[in-house]
Amino acid sequence: MKLVDHFQHGLDAPICLTWELTYACNLSCVHCLSSSGRRDPRELDTAECKAVIDELQRMQVFYVNIGGGEPTVRPDFWELVDYATAHQVGVKFSTNGIKITPERARWLAASDYVDVQISLDGATREVNDAVRGQGSFDTAMAAMRNLADAGFRDFKISVVVTRQNTGQLDDFAAIAQEYGAQLRITRLRPSGRGADVWNELHPTAGQQRELYDWLVLHGEGVLTGDSFFHLNALGSTPLPGLNLCGAGRVVCLIDPIGEVYACPFAIHDQFLAGNVRSPGGFAEVWRNSPLFAELRGPQTGGACTSCSAFDSCRGGCMAAKFFTGLPLDGPDPECVKGYGEAALASVGATSAPRPTGDHSHRTRPARAARAVPVQIGWGAPAATPPDRACDASPLAGFRPTA
């Protein structure tokens, strides 16, 4: 039996658990998948977080991918990292770099069980700051310098690929090489605030081809989070990674108030499986949630099964479909065969569901038609944990109830 066949029916514990510790953030990135900004007063406290970590240890979860929001702004963040690693739960956390001081970088470099991802969405200040906010480029670069000076090798530079930075892939790779880091690129989803800017930011069809060709040449040394399987239909060379949607099977998300979602990119009530504060905790949700049981059952590929590329792309990304109003057993909105474009033309702009919760610093009008002013610029641990594998082949045939 192939490894992917084992994953298809779910595992006793997730390979990679994404945990958003807080929605608080010092930035207001226009594409933030969780609409972060303001802290939710109901978020799990220190003792509750440690109880979750104890549970993950009992379940033998290999590592947890911590994000937010900006997780390092939680006063107890470093205490929780210490607690997790002391209980054999490795930590990979994503940060904009605001708290990565020289002293903290040395502390991180001394640990064998912590990995760091610095978010950077432009290889130049102009491209990055137009999306992530003024000053964010300099903050990220300072954090990278501090990590490199501390001797932290192979930390990650995490890039969301957009229409404005696709031509900067070589530049991102050069930055990673300069700082002794590893490049990680992921796909833009129309989740959270990203739903409002997806039309302006997601790569064009020509840029999808450019990205595929670049990954064929450089993909072996670049992490992708299994984000780009919809591009496999462009050629005979498959992109490396797991050709399977891991949502509810090998991955899931815990949000700041303990809600458990099937996928980190599908924060919506229809993909809510339970809460860690409920009897039985996270293990009960993971092993016995009716939603997860349905996701682990047999799925059909819908209309996509008649496509010659179905075995390569598996129908695309659940979150990308759901938040653009497309059926989950239909084509990906960025389908390289053009089927997604045709499907989008048949649905109204108001039919796309809105993500659950908006924690932005300011009120945002629904479906704001806003231009994103961007200057286009062209030009670790001893045992490395697996990269997040929840993105590629989403829930074909699964129809959540209204």
PDB file of C-alpha atoms in Angstrom, residues 56-344:
ATOM      1  CA  LEU A  56      -0.080  16.229  22.062  1.00  0.00           C
ATOM      2  CA  GLN A  57       2.767  14.497  23.869  1.00  0.00           C
ATOM      3  CA  ARG A  58       0.491  11.577  24.790  1.00  0.00           C
ATOM      4  CA  MET A  59      -0.678  11.374  21.174  1.00  0.00           C
ATOM      5  CA  GLN A  60       2.972  11.446  20.013  1.00  0.00           C
ATOM      6  CA  VAL A  61       2.463  14.455  17.738  1.00  0.00           C
ATOM      7  CA  PHE A  62       5.893  15.049  16.228  1.00  0.00           C
ATOM      8  CA  TYR A  63       5.727  18.808  16.063  1.00  0.00           C
ATOM      9  CA  VAL A  64       3.363  21.749  16.113  1.00  0.00           C
ATOM     10  CA  ASN A  65       3.366  24.617  13.632  1.00  0.00           C
ATOM     11  CA  ILE A  66       2.564  27.744  15.664  1.00  0.00           C
ATOM     12  CA  GLY A  67       1.232  30.884  14.064  1.00  0.00           C
ATOM     13  CA  GLY A  68      -1.328  33.598  14.553  1.00  0.00           C
ATOM     14  CA  GLY A  69      -1.589  36.529  14.505  1.00  0.00           C
ATOM     15  CA  GLU A  70       1.926  37.183  15.673  1.00  0.00           C
ATOM     16  CA  PRO A  71       2.500  34.434  18.258  1.00  0.00           C
ATOM     17  CA  THR A  72       5.538  36.070  19.854  1.00  0.00           C
ATOM     18  CA  VAL A  73       3.451  38.957  21.202  1.00  0.00           C
ATOM     19  CA  ARG A  74       1.807  36.581  23.684  1.00  0.00           C
ATOM     20  CA  PRO A  75       3.560  37.241  27.014  1.00  0.00           C
ATOM     21  CA  ASP A  76       3.816  33.501  27.675  1.00  0.00           C
ATOM     22  CA  PHE A  77       4.986  32.509  24.177  1.00  0.00           C
ATOM     23  CA  TRP A  78       8.574  31.621  25.051  1.00  0.00           C
ATOM     24  CA  GLU A  79       7.383  29.802  28.176  1.00  0.00           C
ATOM     25  CA  LEU A  80       5.083  27.679  26.005  1.00  0.00           C
ATOM     26  CA  VAL A  81       7.874  26.939  23.521  1.00  0.00           C
ATOM     27  CA  ASP A  82      10.061  25.805  26.409  1.00  0.00           C
ATOM     28  CA  TYR A  83       7.248  23.672  27.792  1.00  0.00           C
ATOM     29  CA  ALA A  84       6.543  22.023  24.437  1.00  0.00           C
ATOM     30  CA  THR A  85      10.146  21.096  23.711  1.00  0.00           C
ATOM     31  CA  ALA A  86      10.590  19.801  27.260  1.00  0.00           C
ATOM     32  CA  HIS A  87       7.645  17.495  26.570  1.00  0.00           C
ATOM     33  CA  GLN A  88       8.997  16.118  23.268  1.00  0.00           C
ATOM     34  CA  VAL A  89       6.786  18.271  21.056  1.00  0.00           C
ATOM     35  CA  GLY A  90       8.896  20.101  18.504  1.00  0.00           C
ATOM     36  CA  VAL A  91       7.945  23.678  17.603  1.00  0.00           C
ATOM     37  CA  LYS A  92       8.019  25.476  14.280  1.00  0.00           C
ATOM     38  CA  PHE A  93       6.684  28.997  14.560  1.00  0.00           C
ATOM     39  CA  SER A  94       5.960  31.668  12.005  1.00  0.00           C
ATOM     40  CA  THR A  95       6.774  35.271  12.838  1.00  0.00           C
ATOM     41  CA  ASN A  96       7.172  38.663  11.220  1.00  0.00           C
ATOM     42  CA  GLY A  97      10.387  38.964  13.242  1.00  0.00           C
ATOM     43  CA  ILE A  98       9.293  41.683  15.650  1.00  0.00           C
ATOM     44  CA  LYS A  99      10.604  39.822  18.743  1.00  0.00           C
ATOM     45  CA  ILE A 100      13.675  38.148  17.208  1.00  0.00           C
ATOM     46  CA  THR A 101      16.301  40.194  19.024  1.00  0.00           C
ATOM     47  CA  PRO A 102      20.004  39.178  19.040  1.00  0.00           C
ATOM     48  CA  GLU A 103      19.507  37.686  22.509  1.00  0.00           C
ATOM     49  CA  ARG A 104      16.421  35.737  21.504  1.00  0.00           C
ATOM     50  CA  ALA A 105      18.122  34.532  18.327  1.00  0.00           C
ATOM     51  CA  ARG A 106      20.934  33.059  20.416  1.00  0.00           C
ATOM     52  CA  TRP A 107      18.364  31.370  22.655  1.00  0.00           C
ATOM     53  CA  LEU A 108      16.684  29.846  19.615  1.00  0.00           C
ATOM     54  CA  ALA A 109      19.963  28.730  18.072  1.00  0.00           C
ATOM     55  CA  ALA A 110      20.741  26.775  21.239  1.00  0.00           C
ATOM     56  CA  SER A 111      17.630  24.593  20.872  1.00  0.00           C
ATOM     57  CA  ASP A 112      17.512  21.393  18.807  1.00  0.00           C
ATOM     58  CA  TYR A 113      13.707  21.279  18.743  1.00  0.00           C
ATOM     59  CA  VAL A 114      12.674  24.716  17.507  1.00  0.00           C
ATOM     60  CA  ASP A 115      12.463  25.965  13.932  1.00  0.00           C
ATOM     61  CA  VAL A 116      11.636  29.510  12.841  1.00  0.00           C
ATOM     62  CA  GLN A 117       9.834  30.856   9.771  1.00  0.00           C
ATOM     63  CA  ILE A 118      10.282  34.526   8.946  1.00  0.00           C
ATOM     64  CA  SER A 119       7.449  35.862   6.777  1.00  0.00           C
ATOM     65  CA  LEU A 120       8.580  37.894   3.766  1.00  0.00           C
ATOM     66  CA  ASP A 121       6.329  38.606   0.781  1.00  0.00           C
ATOM     67  CA  GLY A 122       8.617  40.753  -1.299  1.00  0.00           C
ATOM     68  CA  ALA A 123      12.315  40.528  -2.095  1.00  0.00           C
ATOM     69  CA  THR A 124      12.310  44.321  -2.104  1.00  0.00           C
ATOM     70  CA  ARG A 125      10.976  46.772   0.440  1.00  0.00           C
ATOM     71  CA  GLU A 126       8.437  48.198  -2.016  1.00  0.00           C
ATOM     72  CA  VAL A 127       6.796  44.892  -2.901  1.00  0.00           C
ATOM     73  CA  ASN A 128       6.826  43.476   0.629  1.00  0.00           C
ATOM     74  CA  ASP A 129       5.606  46.544   2.493  1.00  0.00           C
ATOM     75  CA  ALA A 130       2.713  47.151   0.091  1.00  0.00           C
ATOM     76  CA  VAL A 131       1.258  43.845   1.299  1.00  0.00           C
ATOM     77  CA  ARG A 132       2.589  43.468   4.847  1.00  0.00           C
ATOM     78  CA  GLY A 133       2.827  47.087   5.996  1.00  0.00           C
ATOM     79  CA  GLN A 134       5.404  49.836   6.200  1.00  0.00           C
ATOM     80  CA  GLY A 135       8.587  48.807   7.981  1.00  0.00           C
ATOM     81  CA  SER A 136       7.858  45.074   7.842  1.00  0.00           C
ATOM     82  CA  PHE A 137      10.637  44.393   5.314  1.00  0.00           C
ATOM     83  CA  ASP A 138      13.270  45.968   7.544  1.00  0.00           C
ATOM     84  CA  THR A 139      11.941  44.100  10.583  1.00  0.00           C
ATOM     85  CA  ALA A 140      12.119  40.748   8.779  1.00  0.00           C
ATOM     86  CA  MET A 141      15.604  41.394   7.434  1.00  0.00           C
ATOM     87  CA  ALA A 142      16.864  42.395  10.897  1.00  0.00           C
ATOM     88  CA  ALA A 143      15.430  39.177  12.346  1.00  0.00           C
ATOM     89  CA  MET A 144      17.180  37.135   9.647  1.00  0.00           C
ATOM     90  CA  ARG A 145      20.475  38.865  10.359  1.00  0.00           C
ATOM     91  CA  ASN A 146      20.091  38.175  14.071  1.00  0.00           C
ATOM     92  CA  LEU A 147      19.387  34.482  13.439  1.00  0.00           C
ATOM     93  CA  ALA A 148      22.301  34.172  11.024  1.00  0.00           C
ATOM     94  CA  ASP A 149      24.686  35.954  13.410  1.00  0.00           C
ATOM     95  CA  ALA A 150      23.569  33.590  16.198  1.00  0.00           C
ATOM     96  CA  GLY A 151      24.483  30.590  14.044  1.00  0.00           C
ATOM     97  CA  PHE A 152      20.886  29.440  13.444  1.00  0.00           C
ATOM     98  CA  ARG A 153      21.179  27.506  10.187  1.00  0.00           C
ATOM     99  CA  ASP A 154      18.305  26.546   7.897  1.00  0.00           C
ATOM    100  CA  PHE A 155      15.631  28.728   9.434  1.00  0.00           C
ATOM    101  CA  LYS A 156      12.853  29.298   6.915  1.00  0.00           C
ATOM    102  CA  ILE A 157      11.976  32.326   4.833  1.00  0.00           C
ATOM    103  CA  SER A 158       8.250  31.939   4.202  1.00  0.00           C
ATOM    104  CA  VAL A 159       6.859  33.590   1.058  1.00  0.00           C
ATOM    105  CA  VAL A 160       3.255  33.729  -0.113  1.00  0.00           C
ATOM    106  CA  VAL A 161       3.449  33.824  -3.907  1.00  0.00           C
ATOM    107  CA  THR A 162       1.539  36.755  -5.394  1.00  0.00           C
ATOM    108  CA  ARG A 163       1.150  38.477  -8.724  1.00  0.00           C
ATOM    109  CA  GLN A 164       3.648  41.082  -7.540  1.00  0.00           C
ATOM    110  CA  ASN A 165       6.449  38.797  -6.329  1.00  0.00           C
ATOM    111  CA  THR A 166       6.379  35.848  -8.768  1.00  0.00           C
ATOM    112  CA  GLY A 167       9.197  37.462 -10.737  1.00  0.00           C
ATOM    113  CA  GLN A 168      11.319  37.690  -7.562  1.00  0.00           C
ATOM    114  CA  LEU A 169      11.734  33.952  -6.926  1.00  0.00           C
ATOM    115  CA  ASP A 170      15.436  34.026  -7.781  1.00  0.00           C
ATOM    116  CA  ASP A 171      15.843  37.017  -5.485  1.00  0.00           C
ATOM    117  CA  PHE A 172      14.141  35.206  -2.621  1.00  0.00           C
ATOM    118  CA  ALA A 173      16.441  32.233  -3.173  1.00  0.00           C
ATOM    119  CA  ALA A 174      19.441  34.561  -3.088  1.00  0.00           C
ATOM    120  CA  ILE A 175      18.284  36.075   0.213  1.00  0.00           C
ATOM    121  CA  ALA A 176      17.901  32.595   1.688  1.00  0.00           C
ATOM    122  CA  GLN A 177      21.404  31.662   0.559  1.00  0.00           C
ATOM    123  CA  GLU A 178      22.851  34.876   1.985  1.00  0.00           C
ATOM    124  CA  TYR A 179      21.449  34.170   5.448  1.00  0.00           C
ATOM    125  CA  GLY A 180      21.978  30.405   5.476  1.00  0.00           C
ATOM    126  CA  ALA A 181      18.206  29.879   5.401  1.00  0.00           C
ATOM    127  CA  GLN A 182      15.828  27.664   3.452  1.00  0.00           C
ATOM    128  CA  LEU A 183      13.175  29.118   1.152  1.00  0.00           C
ATOM    129  CA  ARG A 184       9.556  28.119   1.703  1.00  0.00           C
ATOM    130  CA  ILE A 185       6.915  29.314  -0.750  1.00  0.00           C
ATOM    131  CA  THR A 186       3.192  28.821  -0.356  1.00  0.00           C
ATOM    132  CA  ARG A 187       0.079  29.529  -2.311  1.00  0.00           C
ATOM    133  CA  LEU A 188      -2.136  32.564  -1.787  1.00  0.00           C
ATOM    134  CA  ARG A 189      -5.628  31.551  -0.670  1.00  0.00           C
ATOM    135  CA  PRO A 190      -8.784  33.666  -0.689  1.00  0.00           C
ATOM    136  CA  SER A 191      -9.069  33.080   3.076  1.00  0.00           C
ATOM    137  CA  GLY A 192      -9.495  35.741   5.748  1.00  0.00           C
ATOM    138  CA  ARG A 193      -8.571  39.178   4.443  1.00  0.00           C
ATOM    139  CA  GLY A 194      -7.094  37.385   1.440  1.00  0.00           C
ATOM    140  CA  ALA A 195     -10.650  37.014   0.149  1.00  0.00           C
ATOM    141  CA  ASP A 196     -10.806  40.777  -0.386  1.00  0.00           C
ATOM    142  CA  VAL A 197      -7.601  41.012  -2.417  1.00  0.00           C
ATOM    143  CA  TRP A 198      -7.401  37.614  -4.098  1.00  0.00           C
ATOM    144  CA  ASN A 199      -8.510  38.943  -7.482  1.00  0.00           C
ATOM    145  CA  GLU A 200      -5.738  41.541  -7.413  1.00  0.00           C
ATOM    146  CA  LEU A 201      -2.991  39.395  -5.886  1.00  0.00           C
ATOM    147  CA  HIS A 202      -3.264  35.816  -7.136  1.00  0.00           C
ATOM    148  CA  PRO A 203      -0.807  34.979  -9.953  1.00  0.00           C
ATOM    149  CA  THR A 204      -1.922  35.175 -13.568  1.00  0.00           C
ATOM    150  CA  ALA A 205      -2.050  32.107 -15.809  1.00  0.00           C
ATOM    151  CA  GLY A 206       1.303  33.099 -17.313  1.00  0.00           C
ATOM    152  CA  GLN A 207       2.830  33.457 -13.856  1.00  0.00           C
ATOM    153  CA  GLN A 208       1.489  30.018 -12.881  1.00  0.00           C
ATOM    154  CA  ARG A 209       3.512  28.589 -15.780  1.00  0.00           C
ATOM    155  CA  GLU A 210       6.535  30.614 -14.683  1.00  0.00           C
ATOM    156  CA  LEU A 211       6.163  29.303 -11.135  1.00  0.00           C
ATOM    157  CA  TYR A 212       5.838  25.694 -12.282  1.00  0.00           C
ATOM    158  CA  ASP A 213       8.923  25.936 -14.474  1.00  0.00           C
ATOM    159  CA  TRP A 214      10.875  27.511 -11.632  1.00  0.00           C
ATOM    160  CA  LEU A 215       9.839  24.795  -9.176  1.00  0.00           C
ATOM    161  CA  VAL A 216      10.809  22.063 -11.642  1.00  0.00           C
ATOM    162  CA  LEU A 217      14.310  23.556 -11.735  1.00  0.00           C
ATOM    163  CA  HIS A 218      14.660  24.517  -8.069  1.00  0.00           C
ATOM    164  CA  GLY A 219      11.918  22.669  -6.188  1.00  0.00           C
ATOM    165  CA  GLU A 220      14.135  20.009  -4.632  1.00  0.00           C
ATOM    166  CA  GLY A 221      15.716  22.612  -2.364  1.00  0.00           C
ATOM    167  CA  VAL A 222      12.546  24.627  -1.757  1.00  0.00           C
ATOM    168  CA  LEU A 223       9.719  23.810   0.642  1.00  0.00           C
ATOM    169  CA  THR A 224       6.206  24.328  -0.710  1.00  0.00           C
ATOM    170  CA  GLY A 225       3.842  23.067   1.972  1.00  0.00           C
ATOM    171  CA  ASP A 226       2.350  20.859  -0.764  1.00  0.00           C
ATOM    172  CA  SER A 227       0.658  24.014  -2.058  1.00  0.00           C
ATOM    173  CA  PHE A 228       1.022  23.761  -5.805  1.00  0.00           C
ATOM    174  CA  PHE A 229      -0.304  20.427  -7.036  1.00  0.00           C
ATOM    175  CA  HIS A 230      -2.798  22.240  -9.207  1.00  0.00           C
ATOM    176  CA  LEU A 231       0.253  23.173 -11.325  1.00  0.00           C
ATOM    177  CA  ASN A 232       1.146  19.547 -12.087  1.00  0.00           C
ATOM    178  CA  ALA A 233      -1.165  19.576 -15.086  1.00  0.00           C
ATOM    179  CA  LEU A 234       1.273  21.958 -16.797  1.00  0.00           C
ATOM    180  CA  GLY A 235       3.898  19.336 -17.509  1.00  0.00           C
ATOM    181  CA  SER A 236       5.142  15.785 -17.197  1.00  0.00           C
ATOM    182  CA  THR A 237       7.428  16.504 -14.231  1.00  0.00           C
ATOM    183  CA  PRO A 238       5.487  16.233 -10.959  1.00  0.00           C
ATOM    184  CA  LEU A 239       6.292  18.677  -8.197  1.00  0.00           C
ATOM    185  CA  PRO A 240       7.693  17.092  -5.023  1.00  0.00           C
ATOM    186  CA  GLY A 241       5.397  16.586  -2.071  1.00  0.00           C
ATOM    187  CA  LEU A 242       2.302  14.718  -0.906  1.00  0.00           C
ATOM    188  CA  ASN A 243      -0.406  14.586  -3.574  1.00  0.00           C
ATOM    189  CA  LEU A 244      -3.231  14.497  -1.082  1.00  0.00           C
ATOM    190  CA  CYS A 245      -5.354  16.941   0.840  1.00  0.00           C
ATOM    191  CA  GLY A 246      -4.483  16.246   4.465  1.00  0.00           C
ATOM    192  CA  ALA A 247      -7.416  18.204   5.920  1.00  0.00           C
ATOM    193  CA  GLY A 248      -8.823  16.209   8.823  1.00  0.00           C
ATOM    194  CA  ARG A 249      -6.644  13.275   7.818  1.00  0.00           C
ATOM    195  CA  VAL A 250      -3.080  14.218   8.733  1.00  0.00           C
ATOM    196  CA  VAL A 251      -3.404  17.925   9.562  1.00  0.00           C
ATOM    197  CA  CYS A 252      -5.796  20.340  11.229  1.00  0.00           C
ATOM    198  CA  LEU A 253      -5.883  23.712  12.983  1.00  0.00           C
ATOM    199  CA  ILE A 254      -6.436  24.778  16.587  1.00  0.00           C
ATOM    200  CA  ASP A 255      -7.385  28.437  16.775  1.00  0.00           C
ATOM    201  CA  PRO A 256      -6.715  30.804  19.728  1.00  0.00           C
ATOM    202  CA  ILE A 257      -9.970  29.925  21.532  1.00  0.00           C
ATOM    203  CA  GLY A 258      -9.493  26.176  21.086  1.00  0.00           C
ATOM    204  CA  GLU A 259     -11.698  25.628  18.046  1.00  0.00           C
ATOM    205  CA  VAL A 260     -10.457  22.765  15.828  1.00  0.00           C
ATOM    206  CA  TYR A 261     -10.812  23.206  12.062  1.00  0.00           C
ATOM    207  CA  ALA A 262     -10.114  20.653   9.347  1.00  0.00           C
ATOM    208  CA  CYS A 263      -7.661  22.912   7.516  1.00  0.00           C
ATOM    209  CA  PRO A 264      -5.631  26.012   8.470  1.00  0.00           C
ATOM    210  CA  PHE A 265      -6.922  27.753   5.342  1.00  0.00           C
ATOM    211  CA  ALA A 266     -10.606  26.936   5.883  1.00  0.00           C
ATOM    212  CA  ILE A 267     -11.530  28.860   9.015  1.00  0.00           C
ATOM    213  CA  HIS A 268     -15.283  28.635   8.653  1.00  0.00           C
ATOM    214  CA  ASP A 269     -18.038  27.109  10.757  1.00  0.00           C
ATOM    215  CA  GLN A 270     -18.718  24.460   8.107  1.00  0.00           C
ATOM    216  CA  PHE A 271     -15.234  23.016   8.711  1.00  0.00           C
ATOM    217  CA  LEU A 272     -15.348  23.267  12.510  1.00  0.00           C
ATOM    218  CA  ALA A 273     -14.849  19.852  14.114  1.00  0.00           C
ATOM    219  CA  GLY A 274     -14.983  20.705  17.831  1.00  0.00           C
ATOM    220  CA  ASN A 275     -13.135  22.456  20.630  1.00  0.00           C
ATOM    221  CA  VAL A 276     -10.239  21.359  22.832  1.00  0.00           C
ATOM    222  CA  ARG A 277     -12.135  22.669  25.882  1.00  0.00           C
ATOM    223  CA  SER A 278     -14.832  20.024  25.362  1.00  0.00           C
ATOM    224  CA  PRO A 279     -14.759  16.697  27.245  1.00  0.00           C
ATOM    225  CA  GLY A 280     -12.036  14.464  25.874  1.00  0.00           C
ATOM    226  CA  GLY A 281     -10.019  17.420  24.621  1.00  0.00           C
ATOM    227  CA  PHE A 282      -8.204  17.509  21.306  1.00  0.00           C
ATOM    228  CA  ALA A 283      -7.823  13.718  21.082  1.00  0.00           C
ATOM    229  CA  GLU A 284     -11.601  13.269  21.183  1.00  0.00           C
ATOM    230  CA  VAL A 285     -12.069  15.808  18.385  1.00  0.00           C
ATOM    231  CA  TRP A 286      -9.334  14.311  16.222  1.00  0.00           C
ATOM    232  CA  ARG A 287     -10.414  10.707  16.611  1.00  0.00           C
ATOM    233  CA  ASN A 288     -14.204  10.941  16.850  1.00  0.00           C
ATOM    234  CA  SER A 289     -15.388  14.127  15.162  1.00  0.00           C
ATOM    235  CA  PRO A 290     -18.203  13.330  12.688  1.00  0.00           C
ATOM    236  CA  LEU A 291     -16.717  15.911  10.312  1.00  0.00           C
ATOM    237  CA  PHE A 292     -13.304  14.260  10.322  1.00  0.00           C
ATOM    238  CA  ALA A 293     -14.901  10.835   9.927  1.00  0.00           C
ATOM    239  CA  GLU A 294     -16.645  12.066   6.790  1.00  0.00           C
ATOM    240  CA  LEU A 295     -13.455  13.581   5.397  1.00  0.00           C
ATOM    241  CA  ARG A 296     -11.637  10.287   5.908  1.00  0.00           C
ATOM    242  CA  GLY A 297     -14.277   8.322   4.050  1.00  0.00           C
ATOM    243  CA  PRO A 298     -14.403   7.621   0.311  1.00  0.00           C
ATOM    244  CA  GLN A 299     -14.477  10.767  -1.807  1.00  0.00           C
ATOM    245  CA  THR A 300     -15.435  11.324  -5.414  1.00  0.00           C
ATOM    246  CA  GLY A 301     -13.707  13.683  -7.762  1.00  0.00           C
ATOM    247  CA  GLY A 302     -16.874  15.092  -9.294  1.00  0.00           C
ATOM    248  CA  ALA A 303     -16.519  16.728 -12.678  1.00  0.00           C
ATOM    249  CA  CYS A 304     -12.738  16.790 -12.373  1.00  0.00           C
ATOM    250  CA  THR A 305     -12.425  13.001 -12.714  1.00  0.00           C
ATOM    251  CA  SER A 306     -13.051  13.301 -16.460  1.00  0.00           C
ATOM    252  CA  CYS A 307      -9.991  15.549 -16.833  1.00  0.00           C
ATOM    253  CA  SER A 308      -6.757  13.947 -18.023  1.00  0.00           C
ATOM    254  CA  ALA A 309      -4.863  15.848 -15.306  1.00  0.00           C
ATOM    255  CA  PHE A 310      -6.981  14.668 -12.370  1.00  0.00           C
ATOM    256  CA  ASP A 311      -4.422  12.156 -11.104  1.00  0.00           C
ATOM    257  CA  SER A 312      -1.854  14.948 -11.012  1.00  0.00           C
ATOM    258  CA  CYS A 313      -3.773  17.791  -9.389  1.00  0.00           C
ATOM    259  CA  ARG A 314      -6.546  15.853  -7.592  1.00  0.00           C
ATOM    260  CA  GLY A 315      -8.958  18.718  -8.123  1.00  0.00           C
ATOM    261  CA  GLY A 316      -7.057  21.480  -6.377  1.00  0.00           C
ATOM    262  CA  CYS A 317      -7.436  23.314  -3.073  1.00  0.00           C
ATOM    263  CA  MET A 318     -10.480  23.107  -0.836  1.00  0.00           C
ATOM    264  CA  ALA A 319     -10.060  26.563   0.666  1.00  0.00           C
ATOM    265  CA  ALA A 320      -9.513  28.183  -2.724  1.00  0.00           C
ATOM    266  CA  LYS A 321     -12.721  26.628  -4.002  1.00  0.00           C
ATOM    267  CA  PHE A 322     -14.841  27.245  -0.943  1.00  0.00           C
ATOM    268  CA  PHE A 323     -13.956  30.908  -0.484  1.00  0.00           C
ATOM    269  CA  THR A 324     -14.477  31.711  -4.155  1.00  0.00           C
ATOM    270  CA  GLY A 325     -17.937  30.131  -4.118  1.00  0.00           C
ATOM    271  CA  LEU A 326     -17.046  27.044  -6.168  1.00  0.00           C
ATOM    272  CA  PRO A 327     -18.282  23.521  -5.343  1.00  0.00           C
ATOM    273  CA  LEU A 328     -15.764  21.338  -3.532  1.00  0.00           C
ATOM    274  CA  ASP A 329     -16.025  18.646  -6.202  1.00  0.00           C
ATOM    275  CA  GLY A 330     -15.451  21.172  -8.973  1.00  0.00           C
ATOM    276  CA  PRO A 331     -12.271  22.657 -10.435  1.00  0.00           C
ATOM    277  CA  ASP A 332      -9.771  24.772  -8.566  1.00  0.00           C
ATOM    278  CA  PRO A 333     -10.263  28.505  -9.308  1.00  0.00           C
ATOM    279  CA  GLU A 334      -6.682  28.579 -10.590  1.00  0.00           C
ATOM    280  CA  CYS A 335      -7.055  25.377 -12.641  1.00  0.00           C
ATOM    281  CA  VAL A 336      -4.329  25.559 -15.275  1.00  0.00           C
ATOM    282  CA  LYS A 337      -6.666  23.987 -17.846  1.00  0.00           C
ATOM    283  CA  GLY A 338      -8.930  27.017 -17.585  1.00  0.00           C
ATOM    284  CA  TYR A 339     -11.887  25.192 -16.032  1.00  0.00           C
ATOM    285  CA  GLY A 340     -11.702  27.261 -12.870  1.00  0.00           C
ATOM    286  CA  GLU A 341     -11.987  30.514 -14.765  1.00  0.00           C
ATOM    287  CA  ALA A 342     -15.096  29.251 -16.495  1.00  0.00           C
ATOM    288  CA  ALA A 343     -16.573  28.045 -13.209  1.00  0.00           C
ATOM    289  CA  LEU A 344     -15.926  31.409 -11.549  1.00  0.00           C
TER     290      LEU A 344
END
